[in-house]
Amino acid sequence: MAYSSFEDLEVWRRASRLAVETYRVLADSRDYGLKDQMTRSAVSIASNIAEGAERGTTAEFIRFIRIAKGSAAELRTQCNIAKEIGAISQPLKINELIAELKEISSMLQGLVVALQNKIDRIPPL
């Protein structure tokens, strides 16, 4: 898993697109509290991937990927709540966001496994 910058990571690109789409889906929402929480969660996913990648250690990168995964779960929960209470005018778009969040979560878990394997292969000093 070689990359020169977090922008090279497909999971970061998808998380960034998801954040933009979340803003678009919520543009007309009048539930400002839920809207604010959902946009914060969405931005947090890509932001934590980027921050972790720039931290300089594999262990810290793993920690931030796990935080991003938590933000993805938080946003999935909020999407389900928004759909249930009718806070979103585009319920089909919410279903698409949920499906994308599940894929991003899976990609994040795969990244954690790959990074952990990298750590495990380093011989002790």
PDB file of C-alpha atoms in Angstrom:
ATOM      1  CA  MET A   1       0.000   0.000   0.000  1.00  0.00           C
ATOM      2  CA  ALA A   2       2.172   2.794  -1.283  1.00  0.00           C
ATOM      3  CA  TYR A   3       0.933   6.355  -1.532  1.00  0.00           C
ATOM      4  CA  SER A   4       2.624   9.717  -1.551  1.00  0.00           C
ATOM      5  CA  SER A   5      -0.262  11.729  -0.106  1.00  0.00           C
ATOM      6  CA  PHE A   6      -3.652  11.116   1.466  1.00  0.00           C
ATOM      7  CA  GLU A   7      -5.182  12.477  -1.755  1.00  0.00           C
ATOM      8  CA  ASP A   8      -3.935   9.297  -3.449  1.00  0.00           C
ATOM      9  CA  LEU A   9      -6.132   7.131  -1.206  1.00  0.00           C
ATOM     10  CA  GLU A  10      -9.379   6.058  -2.872  1.00  0.00           C
ATOM     11  CA  VAL A  11     -11.113   5.913   0.508  1.00  0.00           C
ATOM     12  CA  TRP A  12     -10.212   9.571   1.147  1.00  0.00           C
ATOM     13  CA  ARG A  13     -11.543  10.597  -2.298  1.00  0.00           C
ATOM     14  CA  ARG A  14     -14.800   8.726  -1.708  1.00  0.00           C
ATOM     15  CA  ALA A  15     -15.169  10.154   1.800  1.00  0.00           C
ATOM     16  CA  SER A  16     -14.622  13.662   0.423  1.00  0.00           C
ATOM     17  CA  ARG A  17     -17.262  13.147  -2.277  1.00  0.00           C
ATOM     18  CA  LEU A  18     -19.617  11.780   0.379  1.00  0.00           C
ATOM     19  CA  ALA A  19     -19.150  14.942   2.469  1.00  0.00           C
ATOM     20  CA  VAL A  20     -20.014  17.119  -0.530  1.00  0.00           C
ATOM     21  CA  GLU A  21     -23.055  14.977  -1.331  1.00  0.00           C
ATOM     22  CA  THR A  22     -24.178  15.145   2.304  1.00  0.00           C
ATOM     23  CA  TYR A  23     -24.146  18.940   2.107  1.00  0.00           C
ATOM     24  CA  ARG A  24     -26.165  18.792  -1.117  1.00  0.00           C
ATOM     25  CA  VAL A  25     -28.759  16.386   0.294  1.00  0.00           C
ATOM     26  CA  LEU A  26     -29.172  18.550   3.377  1.00  0.00           C
ATOM     27  CA  ALA A  27     -29.237  21.902   1.572  1.00  0.00           C
ATOM     28  CA  ASP A  28     -33.006  22.322   2.029  1.00  0.00           C
ATOM     29  CA  SER A  29     -33.259  20.746   5.479  1.00  0.00           C
ATOM     30  CA  ARG A  30     -34.775  22.970   8.123  1.00  0.00           C
ATOM     31  CA  ASP A  31     -33.695  20.701  10.979  1.00  0.00           C
ATOM     32  CA  TYR A  32     -30.596  22.750  11.673  1.00  0.00           C
ATOM     33  CA  GLY A  33     -29.389  20.703  14.630  1.00  0.00           C
ATOM     34  CA  LEU A  34     -29.457  17.412  12.766  1.00  0.00           C
ATOM     35  CA  LYS A  35     -28.115  19.070   9.606  1.00  0.00           C
ATOM     36  CA  ASP A  36     -25.165  20.511  11.541  1.00  0.00           C
ATOM     37  CA  GLN A  37     -24.397  17.188  13.222  1.00  0.00           C
ATOM     38  CA  MET A  38     -24.602  15.253   9.943  1.00  0.00           C
ATOM     39  CA  THR A  39     -22.348  17.638   8.042  1.00  0.00           C
ATOM     40  CA  ARG A  40     -19.813  17.585  10.875  1.00  0.00           C
ATOM     41  CA  SER A  41     -19.792  13.782  10.848  1.00  0.00           C
ATOM     42  CA  ALA A  42     -19.432  13.684   7.069  1.00  0.00           C
ATOM     43  CA  VAL A  43     -16.508  16.114   7.032  1.00  0.00           C
ATOM     44  CA  SER A  44     -14.893  14.269   9.924  1.00  0.00           C
ATOM     45  CA  ILE A  45     -14.478  11.056   7.926  1.00  0.00           C
ATOM     46  CA  ALA A  46     -12.235  12.513   5.198  1.00  0.00           C
ATOM     47  CA  SER A  47     -10.556  14.887   7.647  1.00  0.00           C
ATOM     48  CA  ASN A  48      -9.465  12.105   9.987  1.00  0.00           C
ATOM     49  CA  ILE A  49      -8.116  10.025   7.105  1.00  0.00           C
ATOM     50  CA  ALA A  50      -6.034  13.028   6.008  1.00  0.00           C
ATOM     51  CA  GLU A  51      -4.862  13.899   9.501  1.00  0.00           C
ATOM     52  CA  GLY A  52      -3.867  10.328  10.272  1.00  0.00           C
ATOM     53  CA  ALA A  53      -1.962   9.966   7.013  1.00  0.00           C
ATOM     54  CA  GLU A  54       0.043  13.086   7.819  1.00  0.00           C
ATOM     55  CA  ARG A  55       0.853  12.137  11.425  1.00  0.00           C
ATOM     56  CA  GLY A  56       4.008  10.242  10.479  1.00  0.00           C
ATOM     57  CA  THR A  57       3.527   6.936  12.272  1.00  0.00           C
ATOM     58  CA  THR A  58       1.555   3.904  11.234  1.00  0.00           C
ATOM     59  CA  ALA A  59       0.117   3.512  14.738  1.00  0.00           C
ATOM     60  CA  GLU A  60      -1.274   7.056  14.674  1.00  0.00           C
ATOM     61  CA  PHE A  61      -2.618   6.551  11.157  1.00  0.00           C
ATOM     62  CA  ILE A  62      -4.491   3.469  12.385  1.00  0.00           C
ATOM     63  CA  ARG A  63      -5.901   5.450  15.315  1.00  0.00           C
ATOM     64  CA  PHE A  64      -7.242   8.179  13.023  1.00  0.00           C
ATOM     65  CA  ILE A  65      -8.657   5.634  10.558  1.00  0.00           C
ATOM     66  CA  ARG A  66     -10.580   4.121  13.457  1.00  0.00           C
ATOM     67  CA  ILE A  67     -11.879   7.573  14.377  1.00  0.00           C
ATOM     68  CA  ALA A  68     -12.960   8.067  10.734  1.00  0.00           C
ATOM     69  CA  LYS A  69     -14.732   4.699  10.875  1.00  0.00           C
ATOM     70  CA  GLY A  70     -16.550   5.858  13.998  1.00  0.00           C
ATOM     71  CA  SER A  71     -17.629   9.048  12.229  1.00  0.00           C
ATOM     72  CA  ALA A  72     -18.952   6.945   9.342  1.00  0.00           C
ATOM     73  CA  ALA A  73     -21.036   4.896  11.799  1.00  0.00           C
ATOM     74  CA  GLU A  74     -22.244   8.111  13.436  1.00  0.00           C
ATOM     75  CA  LEU A  75     -23.346   9.511  10.068  1.00  0.00           C
ATOM     76  CA  ARG A  76     -25.096   6.244   9.143  1.00  0.00           C
ATOM     77  CA  THR A  77     -27.033   6.463  12.382  1.00  0.00           C
ATOM     78  CA  GLN A  78     -27.968  10.085  11.707  1.00  0.00           C
ATOM     79  CA  CYS A  79     -29.042   9.223   8.143  1.00  0.00           C
ATOM     80  CA  ASN A  80     -31.343   6.523   9.472  1.00  0.00           C
ATOM     81  CA  ILE A  81     -32.807   8.872  12.056  1.00  0.00           C
ATOM     82  CA  ALA A  82     -33.276  11.646   9.476  1.00  0.00           C
ATOM     83  CA  LYS A  83     -35.062   9.206   7.176  1.00  0.00           C
ATOM     84  CA  GLU A  84     -37.314   7.917   9.964  1.00  0.00           C
ATOM     85  CA  ILE A  85     -38.409  11.360  11.153  1.00  0.00           C
ATOM     86  CA  GLY A  86     -38.819  12.724   7.642  1.00  0.00           C
ATOM     87  CA  ALA A  87     -36.190  15.421   8.095  1.00  0.00           C
ATOM     88  CA  ILE A  88     -34.844  14.872   4.589  1.00  0.00           C
ATOM     89  CA  SER A  89     -36.770  15.615   1.426  1.00  0.00           C
ATOM     90  CA  GLN A  90     -34.772  13.041  -0.573  1.00  0.00           C
ATOM     91  CA  PRO A  91     -35.095   9.654   1.185  1.00  0.00           C
ATOM     92  CA  LEU A  92     -33.678   7.790  -1.836  1.00  0.00           C
ATOM     93  CA  LYS A  93     -30.536   9.931  -1.634  1.00  0.00           C
ATOM     94  CA  ILE A  94     -30.227   9.022   2.044  1.00  0.00           C
ATOM     95  CA  ASN A  95     -30.298   5.342   1.079  1.00  0.00           C
ATOM     96  CA  GLU A  96     -27.468   6.023  -1.385  1.00  0.00           C
ATOM     97  CA  LEU A  97     -25.477   7.790   1.337  1.00  0.00           C
ATOM     98  CA  ILE A  98     -25.991   4.857   3.697  1.00  0.00           C
ATOM     99  CA  ALA A  99     -24.826   2.380   1.041  1.00  0.00           C
ATOM    100  CA  GLU A 100     -21.732   4.497   0.343  1.00  0.00           C
ATOM    101  CA  LEU A 101     -21.017   4.808   4.070  1.00  0.00           C
ATOM    102  CA  LYS A 102     -21.086   1.024   4.406  1.00  0.00           C
ATOM    103  CA  GLU A 103     -18.567   0.710   1.571  1.00  0.00           C
ATOM    104  CA  ILE A 104     -16.341   3.416   3.032  1.00  0.00           C
ATOM    105  CA  SER A 105     -16.454   1.691   6.435  1.00  0.00           C
ATOM    106  CA  SER A 106     -15.414  -1.559   4.801  1.00  0.00           C
ATOM    107  CA  MET A 107     -12.559   0.206   2.998  1.00  0.00           C
ATOM    108  CA  LEU A 108     -11.438   1.804   6.253  1.00  0.00           C
ATOM    109  CA  GLN A 109     -11.425  -1.571   7.988  1.00  0.00           C
ATOM    110  CA  GLY A 110      -9.344  -2.998   5.138  1.00  0.00           C
ATOM    111  CA  LEU A 111      -6.914  -0.105   5.517  1.00  0.00           C
ATOM    112  CA  VAL A 112      -6.589  -0.779   9.254  1.00  0.00           C
ATOM    113  CA  VAL A 113      -5.827  -4.449   8.539  1.00  0.00           C
ATOM    114  CA  ALA A 114      -3.250  -3.546   5.882  1.00  0.00           C
ATOM    115  CA  LEU A 115      -1.564  -1.019   8.165  1.00  0.00           C
ATOM    116  CA  GLN A 116      -1.600  -3.443  11.098  1.00  0.00           C
ATOM    117  CA  ASN A 117       0.001  -6.105   8.900  1.00  0.00           C
ATOM    118  CA  LYS A 118       2.692  -3.569   8.000  1.00  0.00           C
ATOM    119  CA  ILE A 119       3.417  -3.038  11.705  1.00  0.00           C
ATOM    120  CA  ASP A 120       3.410  -6.787  12.401  1.00  0.00           C
ATOM    121  CA  ARG A 121       6.018  -7.405   9.676  1.00  0.00           C
ATOM    122  CA  ILE A 122       8.529  -4.980  11.164  1.00  0.00           C
ATOM    123  CA  PRO A 123      11.138  -7.031  13.042  1.00  0.00           C
ATOM    124  CA  PRO A 124      11.813  -5.975  16.639  1.00  0.00           C
ATOM    125  CA  LEU A 125      15.069  -4.139  17.381  1.00  0.00           C
TER     126      LEU A 125
END
